[in-house]
PDB file of C-alpha atoms in Angstrom:
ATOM      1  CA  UNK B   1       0.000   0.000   0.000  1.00  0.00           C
ATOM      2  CA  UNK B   2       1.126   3.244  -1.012  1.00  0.00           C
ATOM      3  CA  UNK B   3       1.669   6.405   1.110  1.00  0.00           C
ATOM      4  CA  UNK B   4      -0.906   8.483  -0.969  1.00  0.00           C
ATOM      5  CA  UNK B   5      -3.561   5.560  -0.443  1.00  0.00           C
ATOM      6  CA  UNK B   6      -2.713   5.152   3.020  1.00  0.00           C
ATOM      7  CA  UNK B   7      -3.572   8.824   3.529  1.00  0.00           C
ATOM      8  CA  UNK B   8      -6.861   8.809   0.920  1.00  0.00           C
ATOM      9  CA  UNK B   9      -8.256   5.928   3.779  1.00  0.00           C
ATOM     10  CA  UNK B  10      -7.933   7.544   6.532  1.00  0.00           C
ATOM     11  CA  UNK B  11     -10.889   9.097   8.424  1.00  0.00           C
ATOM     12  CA  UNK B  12     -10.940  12.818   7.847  1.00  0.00           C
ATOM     13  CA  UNK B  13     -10.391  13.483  12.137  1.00  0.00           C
ATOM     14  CA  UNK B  14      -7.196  11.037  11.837  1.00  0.00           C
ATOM     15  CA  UNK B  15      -6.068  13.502   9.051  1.00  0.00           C
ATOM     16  CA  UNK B  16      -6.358  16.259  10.899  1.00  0.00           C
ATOM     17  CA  UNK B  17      -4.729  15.119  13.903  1.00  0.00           C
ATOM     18  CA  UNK B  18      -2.018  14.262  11.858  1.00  0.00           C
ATOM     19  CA  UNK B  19      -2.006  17.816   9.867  1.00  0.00           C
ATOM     20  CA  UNK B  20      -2.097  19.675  13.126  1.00  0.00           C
ATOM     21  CA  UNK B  21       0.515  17.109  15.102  1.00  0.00           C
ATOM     22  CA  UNK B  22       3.393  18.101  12.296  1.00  0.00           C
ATOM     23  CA  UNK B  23       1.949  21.823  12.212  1.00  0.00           C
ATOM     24  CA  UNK B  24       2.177  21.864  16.393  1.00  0.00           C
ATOM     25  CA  UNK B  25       5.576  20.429  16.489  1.00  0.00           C
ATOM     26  CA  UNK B  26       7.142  22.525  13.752  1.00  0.00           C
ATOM     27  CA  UNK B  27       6.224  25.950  15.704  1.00  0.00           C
ATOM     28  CA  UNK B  28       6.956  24.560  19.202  1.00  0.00           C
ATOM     29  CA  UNK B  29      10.451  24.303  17.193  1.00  0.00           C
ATOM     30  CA  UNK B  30      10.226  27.553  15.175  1.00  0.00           C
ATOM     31  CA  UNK B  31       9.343  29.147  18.812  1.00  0.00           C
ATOM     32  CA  UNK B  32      12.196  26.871  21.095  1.00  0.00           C
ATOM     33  CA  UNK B  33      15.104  27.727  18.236  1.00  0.00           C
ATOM     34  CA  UNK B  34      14.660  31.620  19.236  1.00  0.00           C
ATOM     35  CA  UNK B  35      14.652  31.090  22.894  1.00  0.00           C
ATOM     36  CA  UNK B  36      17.347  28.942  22.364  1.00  0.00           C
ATOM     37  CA  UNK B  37      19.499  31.162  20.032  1.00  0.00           C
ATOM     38  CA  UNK B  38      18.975  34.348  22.630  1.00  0.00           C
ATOM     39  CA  UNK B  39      19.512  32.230  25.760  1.00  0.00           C
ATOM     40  CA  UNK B  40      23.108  31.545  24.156  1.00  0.00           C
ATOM     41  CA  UNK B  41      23.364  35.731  23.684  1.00  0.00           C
ATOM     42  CA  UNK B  42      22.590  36.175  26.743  1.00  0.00           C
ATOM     43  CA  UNK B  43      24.752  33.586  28.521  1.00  0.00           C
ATOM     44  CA  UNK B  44      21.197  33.222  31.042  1.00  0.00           C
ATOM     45  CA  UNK B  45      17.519  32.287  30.459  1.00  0.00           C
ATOM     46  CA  UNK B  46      15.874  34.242  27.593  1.00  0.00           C
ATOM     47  CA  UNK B  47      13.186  36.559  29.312  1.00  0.00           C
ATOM     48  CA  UNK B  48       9.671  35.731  28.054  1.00  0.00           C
ATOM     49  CA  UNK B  49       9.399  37.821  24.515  1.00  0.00           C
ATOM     50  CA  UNK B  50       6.393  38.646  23.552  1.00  0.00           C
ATOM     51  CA  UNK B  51       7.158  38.832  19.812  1.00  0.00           C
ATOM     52  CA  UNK B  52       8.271  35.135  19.792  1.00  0.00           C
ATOM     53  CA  UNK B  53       4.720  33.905  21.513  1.00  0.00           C
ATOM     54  CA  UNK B  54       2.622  36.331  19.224  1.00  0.00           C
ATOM     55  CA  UNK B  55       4.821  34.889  16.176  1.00  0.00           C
ATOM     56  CA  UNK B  56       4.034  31.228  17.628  1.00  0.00           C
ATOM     57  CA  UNK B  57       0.388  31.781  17.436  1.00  0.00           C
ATOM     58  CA  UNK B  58       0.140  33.420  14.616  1.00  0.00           C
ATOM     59  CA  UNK B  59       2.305  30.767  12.385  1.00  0.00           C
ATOM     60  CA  UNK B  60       0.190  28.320  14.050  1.00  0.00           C
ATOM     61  CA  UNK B  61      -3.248  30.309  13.066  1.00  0.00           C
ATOM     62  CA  UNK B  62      -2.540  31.003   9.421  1.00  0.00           C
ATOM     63  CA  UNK B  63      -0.955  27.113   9.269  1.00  0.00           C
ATOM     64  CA  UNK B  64      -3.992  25.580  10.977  1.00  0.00           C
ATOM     65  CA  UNK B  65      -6.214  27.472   8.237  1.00  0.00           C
ATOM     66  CA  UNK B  66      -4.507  26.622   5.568  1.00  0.00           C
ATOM     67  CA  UNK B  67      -4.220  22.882   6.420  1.00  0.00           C
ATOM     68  CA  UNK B  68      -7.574  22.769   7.719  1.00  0.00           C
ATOM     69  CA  UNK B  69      -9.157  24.011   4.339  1.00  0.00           C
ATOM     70  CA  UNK B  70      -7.133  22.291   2.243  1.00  0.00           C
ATOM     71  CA  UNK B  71      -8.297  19.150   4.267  1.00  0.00           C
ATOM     72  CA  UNK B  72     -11.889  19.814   3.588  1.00  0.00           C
ATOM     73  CA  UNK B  73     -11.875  21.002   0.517  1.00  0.00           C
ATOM     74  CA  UNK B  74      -9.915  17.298  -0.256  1.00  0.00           C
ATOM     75  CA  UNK B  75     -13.031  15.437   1.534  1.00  0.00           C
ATOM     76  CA  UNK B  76     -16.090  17.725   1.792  1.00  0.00           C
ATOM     77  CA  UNK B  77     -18.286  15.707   2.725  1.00  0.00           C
ATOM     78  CA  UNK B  78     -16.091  14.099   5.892  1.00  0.00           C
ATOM     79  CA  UNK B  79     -15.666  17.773   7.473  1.00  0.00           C
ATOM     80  CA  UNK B  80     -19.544  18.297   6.981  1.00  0.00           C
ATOM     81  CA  UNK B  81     -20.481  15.169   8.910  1.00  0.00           C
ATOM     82  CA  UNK B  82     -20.577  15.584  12.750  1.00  0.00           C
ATOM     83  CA  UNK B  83     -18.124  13.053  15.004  1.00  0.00           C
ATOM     84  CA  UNK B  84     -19.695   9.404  15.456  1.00  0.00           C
ATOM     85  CA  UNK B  85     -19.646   7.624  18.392  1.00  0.00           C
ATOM     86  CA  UNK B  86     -16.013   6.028  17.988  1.00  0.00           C
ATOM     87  CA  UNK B  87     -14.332   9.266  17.012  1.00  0.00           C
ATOM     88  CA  UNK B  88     -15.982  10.897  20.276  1.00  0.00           C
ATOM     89  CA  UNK B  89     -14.171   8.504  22.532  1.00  0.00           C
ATOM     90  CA  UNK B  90     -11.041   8.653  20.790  1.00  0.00           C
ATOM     91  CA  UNK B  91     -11.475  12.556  21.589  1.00  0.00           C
ATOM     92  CA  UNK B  92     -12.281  12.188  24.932  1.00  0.00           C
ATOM     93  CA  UNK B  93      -9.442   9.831  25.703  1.00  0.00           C
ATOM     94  CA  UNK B  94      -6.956  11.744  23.878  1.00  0.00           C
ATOM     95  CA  UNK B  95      -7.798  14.638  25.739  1.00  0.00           C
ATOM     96  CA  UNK B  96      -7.967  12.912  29.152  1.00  0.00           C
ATOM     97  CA  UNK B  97      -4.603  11.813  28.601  1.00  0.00           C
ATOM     98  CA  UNK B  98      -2.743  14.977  27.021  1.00  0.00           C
ATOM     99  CA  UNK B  99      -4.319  16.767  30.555  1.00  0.00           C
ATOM    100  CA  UNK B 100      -2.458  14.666  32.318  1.00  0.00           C
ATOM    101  CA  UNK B 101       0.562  15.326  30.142  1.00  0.00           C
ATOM    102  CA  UNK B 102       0.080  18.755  31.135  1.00  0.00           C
ATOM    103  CA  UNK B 103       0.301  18.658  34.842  1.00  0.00           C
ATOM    104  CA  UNK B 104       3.102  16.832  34.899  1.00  0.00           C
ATOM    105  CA  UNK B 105       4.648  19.474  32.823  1.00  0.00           C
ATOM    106  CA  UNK B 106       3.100  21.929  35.118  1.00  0.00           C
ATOM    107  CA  UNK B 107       4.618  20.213  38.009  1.00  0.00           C
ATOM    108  CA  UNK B 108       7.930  19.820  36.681  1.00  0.00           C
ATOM    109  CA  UNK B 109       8.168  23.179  35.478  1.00  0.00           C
ATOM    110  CA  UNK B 110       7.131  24.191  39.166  1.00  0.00           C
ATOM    111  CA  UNK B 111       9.409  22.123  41.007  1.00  0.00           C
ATOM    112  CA  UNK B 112      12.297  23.247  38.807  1.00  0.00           C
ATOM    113  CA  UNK B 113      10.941  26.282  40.317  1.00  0.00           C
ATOM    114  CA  UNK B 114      11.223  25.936  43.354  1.00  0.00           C
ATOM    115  CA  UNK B 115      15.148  24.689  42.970  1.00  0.00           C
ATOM    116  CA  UNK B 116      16.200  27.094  40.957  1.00  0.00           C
ATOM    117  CA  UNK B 117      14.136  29.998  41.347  1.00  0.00           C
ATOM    118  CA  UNK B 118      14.384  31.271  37.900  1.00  0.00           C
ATOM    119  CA  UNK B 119      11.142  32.640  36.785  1.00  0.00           C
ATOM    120  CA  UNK B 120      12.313  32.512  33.127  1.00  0.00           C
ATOM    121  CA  UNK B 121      12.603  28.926  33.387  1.00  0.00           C
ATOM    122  CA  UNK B 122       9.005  28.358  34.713  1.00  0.00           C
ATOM    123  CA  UNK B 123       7.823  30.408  32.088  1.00  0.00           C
ATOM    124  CA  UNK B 124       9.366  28.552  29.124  1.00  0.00           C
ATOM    125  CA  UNK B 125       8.864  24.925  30.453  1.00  0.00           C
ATOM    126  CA  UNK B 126       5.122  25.711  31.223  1.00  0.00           C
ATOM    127  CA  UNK B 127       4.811  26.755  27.769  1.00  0.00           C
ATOM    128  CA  UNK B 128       6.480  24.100  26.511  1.00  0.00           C
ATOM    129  CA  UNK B 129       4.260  21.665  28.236  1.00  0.00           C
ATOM    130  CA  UNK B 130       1.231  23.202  27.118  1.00  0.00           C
ATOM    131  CA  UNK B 131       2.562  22.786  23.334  1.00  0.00           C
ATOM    132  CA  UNK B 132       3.694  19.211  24.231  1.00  0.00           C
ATOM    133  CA  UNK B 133       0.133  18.476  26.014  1.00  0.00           C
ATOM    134  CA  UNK B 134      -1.484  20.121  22.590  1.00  0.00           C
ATOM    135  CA  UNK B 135       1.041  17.849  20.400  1.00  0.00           C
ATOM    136  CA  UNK B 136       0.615  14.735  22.308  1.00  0.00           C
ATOM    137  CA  UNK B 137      -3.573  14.751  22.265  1.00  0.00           C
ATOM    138  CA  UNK B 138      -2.764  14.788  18.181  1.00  0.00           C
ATOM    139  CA  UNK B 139      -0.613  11.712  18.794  1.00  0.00           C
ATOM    140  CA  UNK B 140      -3.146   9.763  21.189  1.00  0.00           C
ATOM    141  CA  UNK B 141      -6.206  10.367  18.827  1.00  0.00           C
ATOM    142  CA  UNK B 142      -3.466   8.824  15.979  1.00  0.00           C
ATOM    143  CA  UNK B 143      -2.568   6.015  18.209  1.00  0.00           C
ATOM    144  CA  UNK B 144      -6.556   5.517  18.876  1.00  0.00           C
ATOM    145  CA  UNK B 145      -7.562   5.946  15.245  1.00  0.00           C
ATOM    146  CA  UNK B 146      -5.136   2.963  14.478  1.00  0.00           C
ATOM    147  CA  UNK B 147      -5.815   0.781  17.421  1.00  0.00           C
ATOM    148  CA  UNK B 148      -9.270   0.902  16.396  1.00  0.00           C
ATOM    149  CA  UNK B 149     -10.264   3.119  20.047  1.00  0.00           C
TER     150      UNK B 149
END
């Protein structure tokens, strides 16, 4: 089986999860290179910039648009229809599981807090857990969609 009829047979929400996944992770990159690159400048923990969240968002807006449209303009008919039964509880799950994804974040990001006191830090790794918490309910709802829920 092909890699274009692999993709043609999957559900529309599996195609999306995957769209948004790769779309997620390359701006959670885009966003960590800057902090990265003016952390090394600095020789300390890049302050929280503005500019680099409101970049973030907006690459992830315009990218989520664009995907999202070409998606349903692909299969029409699949965005139209509402989520059946099965594709609810692979939501539901996926989300359930990403939260907790998130508070462990949270609480690592927190209790490198309390160590090292560096507000910067806490900053950075709780926004990196909410990307990774976004990223990783994509992945579950993949995992689901090919377990079969």
């Amino acid at each position: 089986m092909s890699l274009f009829t692999s993709i043609r047979e999957m559900p529309f929400r599996e195609k999306t999860a995957w769209a948004m996944a790769t779309l997620l992770t390359a701006g959670g990159i885009f966003y960590f290179d800057k902090v990265v690159s003016l952390s090394r400048a600095l020789g300390e923990t890049a302050p929280p910039i503005i500019g680099f969240v409101i970049a973030y968002v907006v690459l992830i807006i315009i990218g989520s648009i664009i995907l999202m449209s070409a998606l349903a303009a692909s299969s029409a008919r699949e965005a139209e229809a509402p989520a059946d039964e099965r594709e609810r509880q692979i939501q539901d799950k996926a989300g359930h599981w990403s939260g907790y994804m998130l508070a462990f974040a949270a609480f690592g990001a927190l209790l490198n807090f309390s160590v090292d006191g560096d507000g910067n830090m806490l900053f950075h790794l709780v926004f990196a857990g909410l990307m990774v918490s976004q990223i990783a309910e994509y992945v579950f709802q993949i995992i689901l969609y090919r377990r079969g829920v």
